[in-house]
C-alpha cells in the first residue's frame, strides 16, 4: 500500500486551508470529507475578513476547494471510520477502503445540539436568520432586536449576557421544565435585565416573520433565537487512537497543533478555542507548516 505524506480528515475551513498549504509544499495528500461542514450552513457570514458584503458559507468552501484543486488536491467524499497508529505511520479506514499516511490532520469540527424541532423548519429558520448559533459571528445582525436564548445554567447565562451587548430585549428560555441557575447566575441575569422564562420549550413555528415557541409563560415569538445547548465534538477517531482530549472532547494540542500522538495534528473547532472560520484557518496554516517540517526531519524534502 502506498504511504501518503498526510491524510486530512475533514474539508471545512480548517481542512481546506491545510490542503492548500500542503499541496503547495509539493506533498502527497488525501482529503477525506463526509460533507457536513458547519460552515456550509452559514447563510452569509459578515465577520469573515475580506468580504465586505459578506459571503455564504457554501460559496466560501467552494472557493477554498477550487484553490486547493488548483494545486492538485482532491476532496474525496468518504467518511473515515477508524484511525490507528501503525509503526511510525497511520492506518486510516474509510467506508471505501484503507489508506496509510506518515501524518494525519484531524479537522472534523463539531456538531451543534439542536432544539427539538422539525429538520426542514430548522433549516428554513436558519436560512432566514430566525435561528442562529453563533453570537460572536452574527450578534451584530440582531442589534436592537427581540432575542430568545434557549438554554440554561452557566452556558445559557453566558450566551444571554453576550447577546445583551447587542440588544436590551433578551429572554433566556429553559429547554426543560425549570431553569437550572444558581444564585450567581440568577443575579447576573437580573443585573443585566435579562428575562427568564421556564420551559419546556417546543412547538417551534415561523409566525409573522418571527420564530415562535411554547414556554411555561405561553407562546412567545422572537426576531432570532439562539440555541445554547452545547455541541458534540467530533474527536472520537483521535480519542480512540489514544489522543488526549478535554472532558468535553476537544483535542488537546500544543502551539504547533500537535496532539499527544506524534504525527497526529488537529485544527479548527475540534480543538478547544474560538469556534470561528478565521481561527480554523490560522490553526490549519500552523499545522500544515509543522507537518511539512516534521516530514522534512524524517527525510529531506528536495525537488
Ligand atoms: C449557523 C452557523 C453560523 C456560523 N457563522 C459563522 C460566521 O459568520 N463566522 C465565522 O467565523 N464562523 C461562523 N460559524 C462557525 C464556523 O462554521 C466554524 O467555526 C467552522 O466551520 C469550523 O471549521 P472546521 O473546518 O473546524 O469544521 P467544519 O467546517 O465543521 O468542517 C468539518 C468537516 O469534517 C468532516 N468530517 C467530520 N468527521 C468526519 C469523518 N469521520 N470522515 C470524514 N469527514 C469528516 C465534516 O463532514 C466537515 O466537512 C458558524 C457556525 C454555524 C453553525
Short mmCIF file of C-alpha atoms and ligand atoms in Angstrom, two decimals:
data_model
loop_
_atom_site.label_atom_id
_atom_site.label_comp_id
_atom_site.label_asym_id
_atom_site.label_seq_id
_atom_site.Cartn_x
_atom_site.Cartn_y
_atom_site.Cartn_z
CA UNK A 1 0.00 0.00 0.00
CA UNK A 2 1.26 3.48 -0.93
CA UNK A 3 2.01 5.81 2.00
CA UNK A 4 0.91 9.43 1.63
CA UNK A 5 2.63 12.31 3.37
CA UNK A 6 -0.60 13.43 5.03
CA UNK A 7 -4.23 12.44 5.23
CA UNK A 8 -6.54 15.32 6.12
CA UNK A 9 -9.84 14.28 7.67
CA UNK A 10 -12.44 16.98 7.10
CA UNK A 11 -12.82 19.60 4.35
CA UNK A 12 -14.22 22.57 6.23
CA UNK A 13 -12.24 25.83 6.54
CA UNK A 14 -9.52 24.08 8.58
CA UNK A 15 -9.06 21.02 6.34
CA UNK A 16 -9.22 23.04 3.12
CA UNK A 17 -6.67 25.58 4.35
CA UNK A 18 -4.33 22.73 5.24
CA UNK A 19 -4.91 21.15 1.81
CA UNK A 20 -3.91 24.40 0.09
CA UNK A 21 -0.72 24.70 2.15
CA UNK A 22 0.29 21.02 1.93
CA UNK A 23 -0.36 20.76 -1.82
CA UNK A 24 1.74 23.89 -2.35
CA UNK A 25 4.53 22.27 -0.29
CA UNK A 26 4.59 19.56 -3.06
CA UNK A 27 3.47 16.87 -0.58
CA UNK A 28 1.27 13.88 -1.41
CA UNK A 29 -2.03 14.27 0.42
CA UNK A 30 -5.53 12.84 0.59
CA UNK A 31 -8.51 14.87 1.76
CA UNK A 32 -11.42 12.83 3.08
CA UNK A 33 -14.72 14.51 3.86
CA UNK A 34 -18.23 13.29 4.64
CA UNK A 35 -19.90 16.57 3.66
CA UNK A 36 -21.23 18.12 6.86
CA UNK A 37 -19.17 21.26 7.43
CA UNK A 38 -20.74 23.72 9.85
CA UNK A 39 -19.52 26.43 7.52
CA UNK A 40 -21.87 25.09 4.80
CA UNK A 41 -24.84 26.09 6.99
CA UNK A 42 -23.86 29.77 7.22
CA UNK A 43 -26.39 31.75 5.16
CA UNK A 44 -23.99 34.70 4.85
CA UNK A 45 -21.04 35.49 7.08
CA UNK A 46 -20.34 39.15 7.71
CA UNK A 47 -17.46 38.84 10.16
CA UNK A 48 -15.06 36.90 7.98
CA UNK A 49 -12.44 39.41 6.83
CA UNK A 50 -12.02 40.14 3.13
CA UNK A 51 -15.70 40.03 2.12
CA UNK A 52 -17.21 43.46 2.86
CA UNK A 53 -20.61 42.36 1.51
CA UNK A 54 -20.44 39.01 3.30
CA UNK A 55 -20.19 35.57 1.73
CA UNK A 56 -22.34 32.44 2.01
CA UNK A 57 -20.56 29.59 3.79
CA UNK A 58 -21.09 27.25 0.80
CA UNK A 59 -19.53 29.81 -1.57
CA UNK A 60 -16.52 30.27 0.70
CA UNK A 61 -15.99 26.49 0.85
CA UNK A 62 -16.31 26.21 -2.95
CA UNK A 63 -13.67 28.94 -3.44
CA UNK A 64 -11.32 27.26 -0.98
CA UNK A 65 -11.79 23.87 -2.64
CA UNK A 66 -11.14 25.40 -6.09
CA UNK A 67 -7.93 26.93 -4.71
CA UNK A 68 -6.80 23.58 -3.25
CA UNK A 69 -7.63 21.79 -6.50
CA UNK A 70 -5.52 24.26 -8.46
CA UNK A 71 -2.50 22.71 -6.70
CA UNK A 72 -3.60 19.12 -7.18
CA UNK A 73 -5.59 18.39 -4.02
CA UNK A 74 -8.81 16.36 -4.41
CA UNK A 75 -11.69 16.14 -1.95
CA UNK A 76 -12.85 12.54 -1.64
CA UNK A 77 -16.43 12.21 -0.41
CA UNK A 78 -15.94 9.45 2.14
CA UNK A 79 -16.33 9.03 5.87
CA UNK A 80 -13.30 7.97 7.89
CA UNK A 81 -14.38 5.23 10.25
CA UNK A 82 -11.13 4.37 12.04
CA UNK A 83 -7.68 5.76 12.67
CA UNK A 84 -4.78 3.89 14.26
CA UNK A 85 -1.05 4.23 14.70
CA UNK A 86 0.85 1.76 12.50
CA UNK A 87 4.56 1.85 13.34
CA UNK A 88 5.75 5.39 12.58
CA UNK A 89 2.76 5.89 10.27
CA UNK A 90 -1.04 5.81 10.47
CA UNK A 91 -3.67 3.49 9.08
CA UNK A 92 -6.90 5.20 8.05
CA UNK A 93 -10.04 3.22 7.30
CA UNK A 94 -12.87 4.72 5.24
CA UNK A 95 -16.13 3.28 4.03
CA UNK A 96 -14.31 2.79 0.68
CA UNK A 97 -11.02 1.17 1.75
CA UNK A 98 -7.85 1.52 3.82
CA UNK A 99 -5.05 4.05 3.46
CA UNK A 100 -1.69 4.78 5.01
CA UNK A 101 -0.01 8.11 5.79
CA UNK A 102 3.06 9.45 7.58
CA UNK A 103 0.96 12.14 9.28
CA UNK A 104 -2.74 12.82 9.82
CA UNK A 105 -4.55 16.11 10.37
CA UNK A 106 -7.90 15.87 12.10
CA UNK A 107 -10.16 18.78 11.06
CA UNK A 108 -13.52 17.21 11.80
CA UNK A 109 -15.23 20.10 13.61
CA UNK A 110 -18.21 19.87 15.95
CA UNK A 111 -21.97 19.33 15.64
CA UNK A 112 -24.31 21.73 17.45
CA UNK A 113 -27.05 20.23 19.61
CA UNK A 114 -30.31 21.44 18.12
CA UNK A 115 -33.58 22.37 19.78
CA UNK A 116 -36.32 19.78 19.42
CA UNK A 117 -37.79 20.88 16.08
CA UNK A 118 -38.53 19.52 12.64
CA UNK A 119 -35.40 19.39 10.41
CA UNK A 120 -36.99 21.24 7.46
CA UNK A 121 -38.24 24.02 9.76
CA UNK A 122 -34.81 24.17 11.39
CA UNK A 123 -33.11 24.75 8.05
CA UNK A 124 -35.68 27.34 6.93
CA UNK A 125 -35.36 29.26 10.18
CA UNK A 126 -31.56 29.11 9.95
CA UNK A 127 -31.55 30.39 6.36
CA UNK A 128 -33.84 33.28 7.35
CA UNK A 129 -31.72 34.29 10.36
CA UNK A 130 -34.57 33.41 12.74
CA UNK A 131 -32.37 30.72 14.26
CA UNK A 132 -28.72 31.47 14.94
CA UNK A 133 -25.90 29.55 16.58
CA UNK A 134 -23.01 31.95 16.92
CA UNK A 135 -23.36 35.32 18.69
CA UNK A 136 -19.69 36.14 18.03
CA UNK A 137 -20.38 35.68 14.30
CA UNK A 138 -23.75 37.33 13.90
CA UNK A 139 -24.75 39.10 17.14
CA UNK A 140 -24.34 42.34 15.20
CA UNK A 141 -27.24 41.31 12.98
CA UNK A 142 -29.63 41.21 15.97
CA UNK A 143 -28.75 44.69 17.22
CA UNK A 144 -31.84 46.13 19.00
CA UNK A 145 -33.93 43.09 18.01
CA UNK A 146 -36.04 40.78 20.23
CA UNK A 147 -33.84 37.80 21.00
CA UNK A 148 -34.54 34.47 22.71
CA UNK A 149 -31.83 32.17 24.04
CA UNK A 150 -32.83 28.55 24.53
CA UNK A 151 -30.61 27.29 27.31
CA UNK A 152 -29.90 27.39 31.00
CA UNK A 153 -27.08 27.02 33.51
CA UNK A 154 -23.75 28.72 33.09
CA UNK A 155 -23.71 28.24 29.34
CA UNK A 156 -27.16 29.73 28.82
CA UNK A 157 -26.34 32.65 31.11
CA UNK A 158 -23.08 33.45 29.29
CA UNK A 159 -24.78 33.36 25.88
CA UNK A 160 -27.60 35.62 27.10
CA UNK A 161 -25.14 38.09 28.67
CA UNK A 162 -23.07 38.16 25.49
CA UNK A 163 -26.16 38.98 23.45
CA UNK A 164 -27.12 41.72 25.92
CA UNK A 165 -24.25 43.64 24.33
CA UNK A 166 -26.37 43.90 21.19
CA UNK A 167 -29.90 44.37 22.46
CA UNK A 168 -31.85 45.17 25.64
CA UNK A 169 -34.51 42.59 24.72
CA UNK A 170 -33.04 39.21 25.67
CA UNK A 171 -35.07 36.34 27.17
CA UNK A 172 -33.49 33.12 28.45
CA UNK A 173 -35.90 30.22 27.89
CA UNK A 174 -35.33 26.93 29.67
CA UNK A 175 -35.28 23.93 27.29
CA UNK A 176 -36.63 21.73 30.12
CA UNK A 177 -39.44 22.46 32.58
CA UNK A 178 -37.35 24.52 35.02
CA UNK A 179 -34.19 26.57 34.78
CA UNK A 180 -31.03 25.24 36.36
CA UNK A 181 -29.46 28.51 37.52
CA UNK A 182 -27.52 29.04 40.73
CA UNK A 183 -27.75 32.30 42.69
CA UNK A 184 -24.74 33.84 40.96
CA UNK A 185 -26.24 33.15 37.51
CA UNK A 186 -29.63 34.49 38.57
CA UNK A 187 -28.05 37.67 39.99
CA UNK A 188 -26.01 38.27 36.83
CA UNK A 189 -29.10 37.85 34.64
CA UNK A 190 -31.15 40.16 36.87
CA UNK A 191 -28.41 42.80 36.87
CA UNK A 192 -28.39 42.75 33.05
CA UNK A 193 -32.19 42.93 32.84
CA UNK A 194 -32.46 39.56 31.09
CA UNK A 195 -35.89 37.95 31.40
CA UNK A 196 -36.12 34.29 32.43
CA UNK A 197 -38.90 32.01 31.27
CA UNK A 198 -39.41 28.38 32.24
CA UNK A 199 -39.96 25.66 29.65
CA UNK A 200 -40.25 23.12 28.36
CA UNK A 201 -39.91 24.93 25.06
CA UNK A 202 -41.35 23.37 21.93
CA UNK A 203 -43.92 23.92 19.21
CA UNK A 204 -41.47 25.94 17.13
CA UNK A 205 -43.02 27.62 14.07
CA UNK A 206 -42.41 30.65 11.88
CA UNK A 207 -45.22 33.08 12.58
CA UNK A 208 -45.44 36.62 11.16
CA UNK A 209 -41.76 36.60 10.25
CA UNK A 210 -40.66 35.59 13.74
CA UNK A 211 -39.72 32.28 15.35
CA UNK A 212 -42.45 31.38 17.84
CA UNK A 213 -42.30 28.74 20.57
CA UNK A 214 -44.27 27.44 23.52
CA UNK A 215 -42.99 28.18 27.02
CA UNK A 216 -44.44 27.82 30.52
CA UNK A 217 -45.40 31.51 30.21
CA UNK A 218 -47.32 30.89 26.99
CA UNK A 219 -46.41 31.32 23.35
CA UNK A 220 -43.55 33.75 22.65
CA UNK A 221 -42.06 34.99 19.36
CA UNK A 222 -38.57 36.34 18.67
CA UNK A 223 -36.75 38.03 15.80
CA UNK A 224 -33.97 35.48 16.40
CA UNK A 225 -33.49 32.51 18.69
CA UNK A 226 -30.04 31.29 19.74
CA UNK A 227 -29.89 27.69 20.99
CA UNK A 228 -27.23 27.47 23.74
CA UNK A 229 -27.33 23.69 24.07
CA UNK A 230 -23.68 22.81 23.55
CA UNK A 231 -22.19 20.62 20.86
CA UNK A 232 -20.72 17.21 20.14
CA UNK A 233 -17.01 17.41 19.43
CA UNK A 234 -16.08 15.16 16.52
CA UNK A 235 -12.83 13.94 18.09
CA UNK A 236 -13.79 10.29 18.51
CA UNK A 237 -11.35 8.97 15.86
CA UNK A 238 -8.37 10.61 17.58
CA UNK A 239 -9.56 9.74 21.08
CA UNK A 240 -9.96 6.08 20.08
CA UNK A 241 -6.38 6.20 18.74
CA UNK A 242 -5.25 7.43 22.19
CA UNK A 243 -5.09 11.24 21.76
CA UNK A 244 -5.68 13.36 24.86
CA UNK A 245 -8.86 15.44 24.96
CA UNK A 246 -10.65 17.70 27.44
CA UNK A 247 -13.67 16.45 29.39
CA UNK A 248 -15.97 17.84 26.65
CA UNK A 249 -13.94 16.03 23.96
CA UNK A 250 -11.87 18.90 22.48
CA UNK A 251 -8.48 17.64 21.35
CA UNK A 252 -5.51 18.94 23.30
CA UNK A 253 -2.77 20.36 21.10
CA UNK A 254 0.46 22.29 21.63
CA UNK A 255 1.14 25.63 19.98
CA UNK A 256 2.09 23.83 16.74
CA UNK A 257 -1.25 21.93 16.63
CA UNK A 258 0.43 18.64 17.61
CA UNK A 259 -1.84 16.27 19.56
CA UNK A 260 -0.42 13.95 22.22
CA UNK A 261 0.21 11.32 19.48
CA UNK A 262 3.37 12.04 17.41
CA UNK A 263 2.41 12.67 13.78
CA UNK A 264 -1.25 13.36 14.57
CA UNK A 265 -2.31 17.01 14.27
CA UNK A 266 -5.62 18.77 14.83
CA UNK A 267 -7.07 22.14 13.79
CA UNK A 268 -10.36 24.01 13.81
CA UNK A 269 -13.43 23.55 16.00
CA UNK A 270 -12.35 20.04 17.08
CA UNK A 271 -9.61 21.76 19.12
CA UNK A 272 -10.50 23.92 22.11
CA UNK A 273 -10.52 27.55 21.02
CA UNK A 274 -12.56 30.20 19.29
CA UNK A 275 -15.01 28.36 17.03
CA UNK A 276 -14.54 30.70 14.08
CA UNK A 277 -13.54 30.37 10.43
CA UNK A 278 -10.53 32.65 10.83
CA UNK A 279 -9.28 30.66 13.82
CA UNK A 280 -9.74 27.34 11.99
CA UNK A 281 -7.76 28.70 9.05
CA UNK A 282 -4.98 30.05 11.26
CA UNK A 283 -4.60 26.78 13.15
CA UNK A 284 -4.57 24.84 9.88
CA UNK A 285 -1.78 27.03 8.49
CA UNK A 286 0.30 26.35 11.62
CA UNK A 287 -0.50 22.62 11.49
CA UNK A 288 0.35 22.29 7.80
CA UNK A 289 3.70 24.03 8.20
CA UNK A 290 4.57 21.88 11.21
CA UNK A 291 3.57 18.76 9.26
CA UNK A 292 5.89 19.81 6.44
CA UNK A 293 8.77 20.39 8.85
CA UNK A 294 8.11 17.13 10.71
CA UNK A 295 8.27 15.20 7.42
CA UNK A 296 11.47 17.03 6.47
CA UNK A 297 13.02 15.89 9.76
CA UNK A 298 12.18 12.28 8.83
CA UNK A 299 13.58 12.53 5.28
CA UNK A 300 14.85 15.62 3.44
CA UNK A 301 12.21 17.20 1.18
CA UNK A 302 14.04 18.04 -2.04
CA UNK A 303 12.80 18.78 -5.52
C1 LIG B 1 -25.15 28.68 11.71
C2 LIG B 1 -23.67 28.96 11.88
C3 LIG B 1 -23.19 30.20 11.52
C4 LIG B 1 -21.82 30.47 11.66
N1 LIG B 1 -21.39 31.70 11.27
C5 LIG B 1 -20.06 31.97 11.31
C6 LIG B 1 -19.56 33.23 10.88
O1 LIG B 1 -20.31 34.10 10.43
N2 LIG B 1 -18.22 33.46 11.00
C7 LIG B 1 -17.37 32.51 11.49
O2 LIG B 1 -16.16 32.77 11.57
N3 LIG B 1 -17.81 31.30 11.90
C8 LIG B 1 -19.14 31.01 11.82
N4 LIG B 1 -19.60 29.79 12.25
C9 LIG B 1 -18.62 28.81 12.78
C10 LIG B 1 -17.88 28.12 11.62
O3 LIG B 1 -18.82 27.49 10.78
C11 LIG B 1 -16.89 27.10 12.18
O4 LIG B 1 -16.03 27.72 13.12
C12 LIG B 1 -16.05 26.49 11.05
O5 LIG B 1 -16.86 25.86 10.10
C13 LIG B 1 -15.04 25.50 11.64
O6 LIG B 1 -14.32 24.89 10.60
P1 LIG B 1 -13.76 23.39 10.75
O7 LIG B 1 -13.04 23.13 9.47
O8 LIG B 1 -13.04 23.24 12.02
O9 LIG B 1 -15.05 22.47 10.88
P2 LIG B 1 -16.26 22.23 9.86
O10 LIG B 1 -16.48 23.40 8.98
O11 LIG B 1 -17.42 21.78 10.65
O12 LIG B 1 -15.75 21.04 8.93
C14 LIG B 1 -15.52 19.76 9.44
C15 LIG B 1 -15.56 18.78 8.28
O13 LIG B 1 -15.11 17.50 8.74
C16 LIG B 1 -15.90 16.49 8.12
N5 LIG B 1 -15.85 15.27 8.93
C17 LIG B 1 -16.18 15.10 10.24
N6 LIG B 1 -15.99 13.82 10.61
C18 LIG B 1 -15.53 13.16 9.51
C19 LIG B 1 -15.16 11.81 9.25
N7 LIG B 1 -15.18 10.87 10.22
N8 LIG B 1 -14.76 11.47 7.99
C20 LIG B 1 -14.72 12.40 7.00
N9 LIG B 1 -15.05 13.71 7.21
C21 LIG B 1 -15.44 14.08 8.44
C22 LIG B 1 -17.29 17.10 8.04
O14 LIG B 1 -18.06 16.50 7.04
C23 LIG B 1 -16.97 18.57 7.74
O15 LIG B 1 -17.00 18.83 6.34
C24 LIG B 1 -20.94 29.49 12.16
C25 LIG B 1 -21.44 28.23 12.51
C26 LIG B 1 -22.79 27.96 12.38
C27 LIG B 1 -23.31 26.61 12.74
#
